[in-house]
């Protein structure tokens, strides 16, 4: 079902034209209300909103990095100088789990929050959520942006059964007793859950679950991973993706299952860039690069050209579902990327190649770089976990090594490890292990 048909089926060129006007208004708002952007844009040579121009000139503007926002925080400005609305108008402050100690805060006005819920509702409607469906979710919302996503479940009228992570038994009981049609979780957890159930003689393939929406990390779009999940659960797998600083659920995969549609019309503009040079890339079928986002109608803390670090492959053109927005598959996080003798290597891409060796392998891998930092010398050490009851042979390791070299042009050192020896996750998998 299309949540906002008029908006989601508008020709994409018309969409961009309309968003162009909103963009100019947003830039005007920033000059007036955001100390952070007034300073940043002035320093970049844009003295006033009129100098910035329209969306067609957006590539002239500097990027915004998360660290820059963090650096403007002080006792007087606990959120940062990008806070652009009076604090009295802020109705929600989410946090991101800061890997560097202090969390980052994400403030929203009532209007911002509503825009997020509308965007998430479009996204989840695309993934098949609708009134009458029972949906078990494993989001640990708490202080995190996922809380806003749960508001979208209410708006769509699904029967929401929140169980959170950390209690697999409770989750499986809910599946067995309440017979939900849909599960919402990370791909890592979906896989872990299927293994967990198999060990206990529970038939997940024969359960009531018809559809699994995965989010939170890349993986649900990798064909081999998807096939494994679909087989284990006897269900269709679809994906959703968002980004806390911009909008919680911004991309949702429809029944055509050819990538996730952009669902942030009127609120967010996206671009594609080359992550190394920062050069703007054309939004065209087959393009690959990092997503960069710009708010169009935000009030509390609007961002311009915010670097997502999400590396995607783009699909354009009309989709059989009727939506006109481009679709993406997330290939990996630029943050996790390694460079081996000049070649960019995404850990998720290594996993995808390894997964094709199922049923001999379990689908769990760990890359164990020898050197600190991004740049690595070949061979790159990769631990590949065998499936239960499967023996590792030098011949299998050699076939995996060769396939990775042929597909990703990187030389690896494959260490086959026994089933169950690599960690499982109820949330996101860590594919790179540094000693
Ligand atoms: Zn579609």
Short mmCIF file of C-alpha atoms and ligand atoms in Angstrom, two decimals:
data_model
loop_
_atom_site.label_atom_id
_atom_site.label_comp_id
_atom_site.label_asym_id
_atom_site.label_seq_id
_atom_site.Cartn_x
_atom_site.Cartn_y
_atom_site.Cartn_z
CA UNK A 1 0.00 0.00 0.00
CA UNK A 2 1.24 3.51 -0.81
CA UNK A 3 0.83 5.73 2.24
CA UNK A 4 0.75 9.11 0.44
CA UNK A 5 0.01 8.20 -3.19
CA UNK A 6 -0.10 11.72 -4.61
CA UNK A 7 3.28 12.53 -3.18
CA UNK A 8 4.98 9.18 -3.69
CA UNK A 9 3.98 8.79 -7.35
CA UNK A 10 4.81 12.34 -8.49
CA UNK A 11 7.32 12.38 -11.37
CA UNK A 12 10.79 12.65 -9.86
CA UNK A 13 11.70 15.79 -11.87
CA UNK A 14 8.59 17.51 -10.48
CA UNK A 15 9.58 16.39 -7.01
CA UNK A 16 13.00 18.04 -7.37
CA UNK A 17 11.45 21.23 -8.71
CA UNK A 18 9.13 21.48 -5.71
CA UNK A 19 11.87 20.59 -3.24
CA UNK A 20 14.03 23.33 -4.78
CA UNK A 21 11.74 26.00 -3.33
CA UNK A 22 11.76 24.36 0.09
CA UNK A 23 15.54 24.19 -0.01
CA UNK A 24 15.81 27.96 -0.58
CA UNK A 25 13.48 28.55 2.37
CA UNK A 26 15.51 26.17 4.54
CA UNK A 27 18.76 27.96 3.70
CA UNK A 28 17.08 31.29 4.54
CA UNK A 29 15.98 29.84 7.88
CA UNK A 30 19.51 28.66 8.61
CA UNK A 31 21.04 32.08 7.97
CA UNK A 32 18.50 33.57 10.30
CA UNK A 33 18.49 30.99 13.12
CA UNK A 34 21.53 28.71 13.01
CA UNK A 35 24.76 30.12 14.44
CA UNK A 36 26.58 27.05 13.18
CA UNK A 37 25.56 27.49 9.53
CA UNK A 38 25.72 31.29 9.49
CA UNK A 39 29.35 30.95 10.42
CA UNK A 40 30.14 27.92 8.26
CA UNK A 41 28.51 29.32 5.14
CA UNK A 42 29.99 32.79 5.61
CA UNK A 43 33.44 31.26 5.98
CA UNK A 44 32.83 29.30 2.77
CA UNK A 45 32.13 32.56 0.92
CA UNK A 46 28.34 32.69 1.09
CA UNK A 47 27.45 35.95 2.83
CA UNK A 48 23.67 35.54 2.53
CA UNK A 49 21.02 32.98 1.57
CA UNK A 50 20.69 34.50 -1.90
CA UNK A 51 24.35 33.66 -2.65
CA UNK A 52 23.71 29.96 -2.01
CA UNK A 53 21.28 29.58 -4.91
CA UNK A 54 19.11 26.52 -5.54
CA UNK A 55 19.42 22.74 -5.40
CA UNK A 56 21.24 22.74 -8.75
CA UNK A 57 24.16 24.52 -7.03
CA UNK A 58 24.15 22.50 -3.82
CA UNK A 59 27.47 20.79 -4.64
CA UNK A 60 29.21 24.17 -4.14
CA UNK A 61 28.43 24.04 -0.41
CA UNK A 62 30.74 22.40 2.14
CA UNK A 63 29.76 19.10 3.76
CA UNK A 64 28.68 18.79 7.37
CA UNK A 65 30.46 16.12 9.41
CA UNK A 66 29.16 14.68 12.66
CA UNK A 67 32.40 15.58 14.47
CA UNK A 68 32.00 19.24 13.55
CA UNK A 69 28.60 19.37 15.22
CA UNK A 70 29.99 17.64 18.28
CA UNK A 71 32.86 20.12 18.51
CA UNK A 72 30.48 23.07 18.97
CA UNK A 73 29.04 21.72 22.21
CA UNK A 74 29.76 23.48 25.47
CA UNK A 75 28.12 23.99 28.82
CA UNK A 76 26.23 26.92 27.32
CA UNK A 77 25.34 24.91 24.19
CA UNK A 78 24.82 21.29 25.32
CA UNK A 79 23.29 20.34 21.98
CA UNK A 80 25.63 22.41 19.81
CA UNK A 81 25.42 25.70 17.95
CA UNK A 82 23.39 24.05 15.18
CA UNK A 83 20.33 24.21 17.48
CA UNK A 84 18.21 26.65 15.49
CA UNK A 85 14.90 26.75 17.39
CA UNK A 86 14.16 28.14 20.86
CA UNK A 87 14.53 25.27 23.35
CA UNK A 88 10.91 25.93 24.45
CA UNK A 89 9.76 24.68 21.04
CA UNK A 90 11.73 21.45 21.25
CA UNK A 91 9.42 18.56 22.20
CA UNK A 92 11.86 15.62 22.02
CA UNK A 93 15.60 15.14 22.44
CA UNK A 94 16.96 11.81 21.26
CA UNK A 95 20.53 10.63 21.82
CA UNK A 96 22.88 8.62 19.69
CA UNK A 97 25.02 6.12 21.51
CA UNK A 98 28.31 7.96 21.20
CA UNK A 99 31.23 5.67 20.50
CA UNK A 100 33.48 8.40 21.87
CA UNK A 101 32.00 8.83 25.34
CA UNK A 102 29.41 11.62 25.39
CA UNK A 103 26.21 11.03 23.41
CA UNK A 104 25.14 13.39 20.62
CA UNK A 105 21.73 14.96 21.06
CA UNK A 106 19.12 15.19 18.33
CA UNK A 107 16.42 17.78 19.10
CA UNK A 108 13.04 17.89 17.34
CA UNK A 109 10.20 20.40 17.34
CA UNK A 110 6.62 19.10 17.22
CA UNK A 111 6.64 19.73 13.46
CA UNK A 112 9.98 17.92 13.00
CA UNK A 113 8.71 14.94 14.93
CA UNK A 114 5.55 14.80 12.86
CA UNK A 115 7.62 14.91 9.66
CA UNK A 116 9.68 12.00 10.94
CA UNK A 117 6.59 9.97 11.74
CA UNK A 118 5.12 10.74 8.31
CA UNK A 119 8.36 9.69 6.60
CA UNK A 120 8.59 6.49 8.67
CA UNK A 121 4.94 5.71 7.92
CA UNK A 122 5.64 5.90 4.17
CA UNK A 123 8.72 3.70 4.66
CA UNK A 124 6.96 1.03 6.70
CA UNK A 125 3.87 1.05 4.48
CA UNK A 126 6.24 0.26 1.59
CA UNK A 127 7.60 -2.72 3.53
CA UNK A 128 4.11 -4.14 3.90
CA UNK A 129 2.90 -2.91 7.28
CA UNK A 130 -0.80 -2.26 7.33
CA UNK A 131 -3.81 -2.32 9.61
CA UNK A 132 -4.67 -5.81 10.76
CA UNK A 133 -1.10 -7.10 10.66
CA UNK A 134 0.52 -8.17 13.90
CA UNK A 135 4.12 -6.97 14.08
CA UNK A 136 6.71 -8.11 16.61
CA UNK A 137 9.47 -5.49 16.98
CA UNK A 138 12.84 -5.79 18.66
CA UNK A 139 13.77 -2.11 18.70
CA UNK A 140 15.22 -1.05 22.01
CA UNK A 141 13.77 2.43 21.65
CA UNK A 142 14.59 4.10 24.98
CA UNK A 143 16.61 7.26 24.33
CA UNK A 144 17.22 6.41 20.68
CA UNK A 145 15.57 7.69 17.50
CA UNK A 146 13.87 4.31 17.02
CA UNK A 147 11.23 5.70 19.41
CA UNK A 148 9.89 7.91 16.63
CA UNK A 149 9.64 4.88 14.36
CA UNK A 150 7.31 3.24 16.85
CA UNK A 151 4.97 6.23 16.55
CA UNK A 152 4.69 5.36 12.85
CA UNK A 153 3.47 1.86 13.75
CA UNK A 154 0.56 3.51 15.60
CA UNK A 155 -0.20 5.73 12.65
CA UNK A 156 -0.37 2.75 10.29
CA UNK A 157 -2.71 0.94 12.67
CA UNK A 158 -0.73 -2.29 12.93
CA UNK A 159 -1.02 -4.42 16.03
CA UNK A 160 2.40 -3.73 17.50
CA UNK A 161 3.97 -6.30 19.82
CA UNK A 162 7.19 -4.76 21.21
CA UNK A 163 9.56 -7.28 22.77
CA UNK A 164 12.95 -5.54 22.47
CA UNK A 165 16.25 -7.37 22.28
CA UNK A 166 17.90 -9.33 25.08
CA UNK A 167 15.21 -11.94 25.52
CA UNK A 168 15.12 -14.42 22.69
CA UNK A 169 12.86 -16.78 24.63
CA UNK A 170 10.21 -14.09 25.11
CA UNK A 171 10.42 -13.21 21.44
CA UNK A 172 9.94 -16.79 20.29
CA UNK A 173 7.06 -17.24 22.72
CA UNK A 174 5.37 -14.17 21.24
CA UNK A 175 5.84 -15.64 17.76
CA UNK A 176 4.37 -18.98 18.82
CA UNK A 177 1.42 -17.69 20.86
CA UNK A 178 0.44 -14.42 19.16
CA UNK A 179 1.13 -15.62 15.61
CA UNK A 180 2.42 -12.35 14.11
CA UNK A 181 2.64 -11.99 10.33
CA UNK A 182 5.67 -9.74 10.53
CA UNK A 183 8.97 -9.45 12.43
CA UNK A 184 11.14 -6.34 12.67
CA UNK A 185 14.80 -6.86 13.58
CA UNK A 186 18.41 -6.64 12.37
CA UNK A 187 19.51 -9.23 9.80
CA UNK A 188 22.11 -10.53 12.30
CA UNK A 189 19.43 -11.16 14.87
CA UNK A 190 17.09 -12.79 12.35
CA UNK A 191 19.85 -15.25 11.51
CA UNK A 192 20.75 -15.84 15.16
CA UNK A 193 17.10 -16.41 16.01
CA UNK A 194 16.70 -19.00 13.27
CA UNK A 195 19.76 -20.91 14.58
CA UNK A 196 18.51 -20.60 18.15
CA UNK A 197 15.12 -22.03 17.19
CA UNK A 198 16.62 -24.86 15.14
CA UNK A 199 18.74 -25.94 18.15
CA UNK A 200 15.55 -26.23 20.17
CA UNK A 201 13.54 -28.02 17.53
CA UNK A 202 11.30 -25.02 16.80
CA UNK A 203 10.11 -24.84 13.20
CA UNK A 204 10.51 -21.18 12.18
CA UNK A 205 9.78 -21.94 8.51
CA UNK A 206 6.38 -23.26 9.51
CA UNK A 207 5.60 -20.27 11.79
CA UNK A 208 2.98 -17.57 11.15
CA UNK A 209 5.70 -15.11 10.05
CA UNK A 210 5.20 -14.16 6.38
CA UNK A 211 7.42 -11.13 6.20
CA UNK A 212 10.59 -9.97 7.91
CA UNK A 213 11.61 -6.33 7.86
CA UNK A 214 15.30 -5.97 8.58
CA UNK A 215 17.00 -2.69 9.45
CA UNK A 216 19.82 -1.27 11.56
CA UNK A 217 22.78 -2.61 9.54
CA UNK A 218 23.54 -3.64 5.96
CA UNK A 219 23.06 -7.32 5.12
CA UNK A 220 19.35 -7.73 4.40
CA UNK A 221 20.04 -6.78 0.79
CA UNK A 222 22.86 -9.26 0.21
CA UNK A 223 21.31 -11.98 -1.98
CA UNK A 224 22.89 -14.94 -0.15
CA UNK A 225 22.02 -13.59 3.31
CA UNK A 226 18.49 -12.83 2.16
CA UNK A 227 18.05 -16.31 0.71
CA UNK A 228 19.21 -17.88 3.98
CA UNK A 229 16.79 -15.80 6.03
CA UNK A 230 13.91 -16.47 3.67
CA UNK A 231 14.55 -20.20 3.75
CA UNK A 232 14.94 -20.34 7.53
CA UNK A 233 11.75 -18.39 8.13
CA UNK A 234 9.66 -19.35 5.11
CA UNK A 235 9.07 -15.61 4.75
CA UNK A 236 9.76 -12.69 2.46
CA UNK A 237 12.58 -10.35 3.56
CA UNK A 238 12.39 -6.58 3.00
CA UNK A 239 14.68 -3.82 4.23
CA UNK A 240 14.44 -0.32 5.68
CA UNK A 241 17.14 2.24 6.41
CA UNK A 242 17.41 5.61 8.10
CA UNK A 243 19.91 7.86 9.81
CA UNK A 244 19.41 9.36 13.25
CA UNK A 245 20.64 12.87 12.57
CA UNK A 246 18.37 13.24 9.52
CA UNK A 247 15.30 11.01 9.74
CA UNK A 248 14.78 7.72 11.49
CA UNK A 249 13.37 5.59 8.67
CA UNK A 250 13.98 7.16 5.32
CA UNK A 251 14.17 4.30 2.83
CA UNK A 252 11.77 1.35 2.57
CA UNK A 253 11.66 -1.65 0.26
CA UNK A 254 8.40 -2.36 -1.60
CA UNK A 255 6.94 -5.66 -2.84
CA UNK A 256 9.04 -5.46 -6.06
CA UNK A 257 12.05 -6.02 -3.75
CA UNK A 258 14.51 -4.22 -5.96
CA UNK A 259 15.98 -1.94 -3.28
CA UNK A 260 14.63 0.57 -0.76
CA UNK A 261 12.61 3.55 -2.05
CA UNK A 262 13.46 7.01 -0.79
CA UNK A 263 10.50 8.12 1.36
CA UNK A 264 11.58 11.56 2.63
CA UNK A 265 9.81 13.66 -0.03
CA UNK A 266 9.33 17.31 1.03
CA UNK A 267 11.49 16.87 4.13
CA UNK A 268 14.89 15.65 2.96
CA UNK A 269 17.00 15.92 -0.19
CA UNK A 270 19.66 13.30 -0.93
CA UNK A 271 22.80 13.38 -3.06
CA UNK A 272 25.41 10.81 -4.00
CA UNK A 273 29.12 11.57 -3.67
CA UNK A 274 32.45 9.87 -4.19
CA UNK A 275 33.54 9.23 -0.57
CA UNK A 276 37.23 9.70 -1.40
CA UNK A 277 37.18 12.91 -3.45
CA UNK A 278 33.86 14.33 -2.21
CA UNK A 279 32.85 14.93 -5.85
CA UNK A 280 29.15 14.97 -6.59
CA UNK A 281 27.89 11.95 -8.57
CA UNK A 282 24.87 11.96 -10.90
CA UNK A 283 21.74 10.34 -9.48
CA UNK A 284 21.36 7.71 -12.20
CA UNK A 285 20.67 4.04 -12.52
CA UNK A 286 23.59 1.93 -11.32
CA UNK A 287 25.48 4.80 -9.66
CA UNK A 288 27.43 3.93 -6.51
CA UNK A 289 28.60 6.24 -3.76
CA UNK A 290 27.99 7.70 -0.31
CA UNK A 291 24.64 9.25 0.57
CA UNK A 292 24.66 12.89 1.66
CA UNK A 293 21.52 14.48 3.13
CA UNK A 294 20.04 17.97 3.38
CA UNK A 295 16.97 18.87 5.41
CA UNK A 296 14.29 20.83 3.57
CA UNK A 297 11.79 21.70 6.26
CA UNK A 298 13.48 21.11 9.58
CA UNK A 299 13.37 23.51 12.49
CA UNK A 300 15.22 22.33 15.60
CA UNK A 301 18.56 21.38 14.04
CA UNK A 302 18.46 21.34 10.23
CA UNK A 303 21.56 19.98 8.50
CA UNK A 304 23.06 20.75 5.11
CA UNK A 305 24.98 18.14 3.09
CA UNK A 306 25.38 15.81 6.04
CA UNK A 307 27.73 12.90 5.29
CA UNK A 308 26.02 9.60 6.11
CA UNK A 309 28.99 7.23 5.56
CA UNK A 310 26.46 4.84 4.01
CA UNK A 311 27.74 3.53 0.70
CA UNK A 312 24.93 2.54 -1.67
CA UNK A 313 24.09 1.38 -5.17
CA UNK A 314 21.27 3.34 -6.80
CA UNK A 315 18.35 2.25 -8.99
CA UNK A 316 16.16 4.74 -10.81
CA UNK A 317 13.20 4.48 -13.14
CA UNK A 318 9.62 3.53 -12.53
CA UNK A 319 8.97 0.68 -10.15
CA UNK A 320 6.09 -1.76 -10.59
CA UNK A 321 4.68 -0.57 -7.24
CA UNK A 322 4.05 2.91 -8.71
CA UNK A 323 6.50 4.79 -6.53
CA UNK A 324 8.72 7.18 -8.47
CA UNK A 325 11.50 7.67 -5.93
CA UNK A 326 14.93 6.11 -6.57
CA UNK A 327 15.86 2.93 -4.69
CA UNK A 328 19.08 1.94 -2.98
CA UNK A 329 20.89 -1.10 -1.71
CA UNK A 330 23.35 -0.37 1.09
CA UNK A 331 26.70 -1.94 0.28
CA UNK A 332 28.33 -1.00 3.57
CA UNK A 333 29.46 1.75 5.88
CA UNK A 334 32.34 3.89 4.62
CA UNK A 335 33.51 3.84 8.26
CA UNK A 336 34.07 0.07 8.10
CA UNK A 337 35.83 0.17 4.75
CA UNK A 338 39.38 -1.10 4.47
CA UNK A 339 41.81 -0.24 1.71
CA UNK A 340 43.96 -3.17 0.64
CA UNK A 341 46.64 -2.17 -1.84
CA UNK A 342 44.49 0.63 -3.24
CA UNK A 343 41.26 -1.41 -3.44
CA UNK A 344 38.26 -0.40 -1.32
CA UNK A 345 36.97 -3.42 0.58
CA UNK A 346 33.66 -3.44 2.43
CA UNK A 347 33.44 -6.16 5.10
CA UNK A 348 29.81 -6.75 4.09
CA UNK A 349 30.95 -7.45 0.52
CA UNK A 350 33.40 -10.09 1.81
CA UNK A 351 30.57 -11.66 3.80
CA UNK A 352 28.37 -11.69 0.72
CA UNK A 353 30.96 -13.63 -1.28
CA UNK A 354 31.56 -16.07 1.59
CA UNK A 355 27.81 -16.63 2.06
CA UNK A 356 27.59 -18.09 -1.43
CA UNK A 357 29.44 -21.13 -0.01
CA UNK A 358 26.44 -22.12 2.10
CA UNK A 359 25.51 -24.75 3.22
CA UNK A 360 29.20 -25.39 4.02
CA UNK A 361 29.54 -22.07 5.90
CA UNK A 362 27.36 -20.53 8.63
CA UNK A 363 27.33 -16.98 7.22
CA UNK A 364 29.27 -15.51 10.13
CA UNK A 365 32.71 -14.04 9.38
CA UNK A 366 35.30 -11.86 11.10
CA UNK A 367 37.93 -9.79 9.33
CA UNK A 368 41.02 -9.49 11.50
CA UNK A 369 43.24 -6.71 10.14
CA UNK A 370 46.93 -6.95 11.04
CA UNK A 371 47.61 -3.23 10.96
CA UNK A 372 45.72 -0.43 12.73
CA UNK A 373 43.79 2.02 10.58
CA UNK A 374 42.18 1.70 7.17
CA UNK A 375 45.11 0.78 4.93
CA UNK A 376 46.08 -2.89 4.97
CA UNK A 377 48.68 -5.01 3.25
CA UNK A 378 47.52 -8.24 1.59
CA UNK A 379 46.70 -10.92 2.44
CA UNK A 380 43.78 -9.74 4.57
CA UNK A 381 43.04 -12.30 7.33
CA UNK A 382 39.42 -13.49 7.33
CA UNK A 383 37.93 -16.00 9.76
CA UNK A 384 35.09 -17.92 8.10
CA UNK A 385 32.80 -19.94 10.30
CA UNK A 386 31.77 -23.39 9.09
CA UNK A 387 28.18 -24.56 9.24
CA UNK A 388 27.20 -27.01 11.95
CA UNK A 389 28.50 -30.50 11.20
CA UNK A 390 30.71 -29.33 8.34
CA UNK A 391 34.44 -30.01 8.20
CA UNK A 392 36.85 -27.41 6.93
CA UNK A 393 39.19 -28.52 4.17
CA UNK A 394 42.14 -26.65 2.63
CA UNK A 395 40.34 -27.01 -0.68
CA UNK A 396 37.27 -25.11 0.62
CA UNK A 397 39.48 -22.33 2.02
CA UNK A 398 41.23 -22.07 -1.33
CA UNK A 399 37.93 -21.85 -3.24
CA UNK A 400 36.71 -19.05 -0.93
CA UNK A 401 40.03 -17.23 -1.25
CA UNK A 402 39.91 -17.46 -5.03
CA UNK A 403 36.27 -16.32 -5.23
CA UNK A 404 37.02 -13.27 -3.07
CA UNK A 405 40.03 -12.43 -5.22
CA UNK A 406 38.03 -12.79 -8.45
CA UNK A 407 35.05 -10.77 -7.17
CA UNK A 408 36.61 -8.09 -4.96
CA UNK A 409 40.18 -8.05 -6.30
CA UNK A 410 41.67 -8.54 -2.86
CA UNK A 411 43.93 -11.32 -1.58
CA UNK A 412 42.82 -12.87 1.70
CA UNK A 413 44.08 -15.45 4.14
CA UNK A 414 41.10 -17.67 4.97
CA UNK A 415 40.96 -19.31 8.39
CA UNK A 416 38.08 -21.80 8.61
CA UNK A 417 36.80 -21.88 12.19
CA UNK A 418 34.30 -24.28 13.71
CA UNK A 419 30.59 -23.62 14.03
CA UNK A 420 29.58 -21.41 16.95
CA UNK A 421 33.08 -20.03 17.55
CA UNK A 422 32.40 -16.48 16.26
CA UNK A 423 30.13 -14.17 18.29
CA UNK A 424 26.42 -13.79 17.41
CA UNK A 425 24.58 -10.53 17.86
CA UNK A 426 21.06 -9.57 18.91
CA UNK A 427 21.75 -6.23 17.34
CA UNK A 428 24.45 -5.32 14.86
CA UNK A 429 27.22 -7.67 13.81
CA UNK A 430 30.79 -6.56 14.15
CA UNK A 431 32.51 -7.76 11.01
CA UNK A 432 35.94 -6.30 11.75
CA UNK A 433 37.79 -7.54 14.82
CA UNK A 434 40.83 -5.58 15.85
CA UNK A 435 43.19 -7.10 18.40
ZN1 LIG B 1 8.57 -0.09 -5.66
#
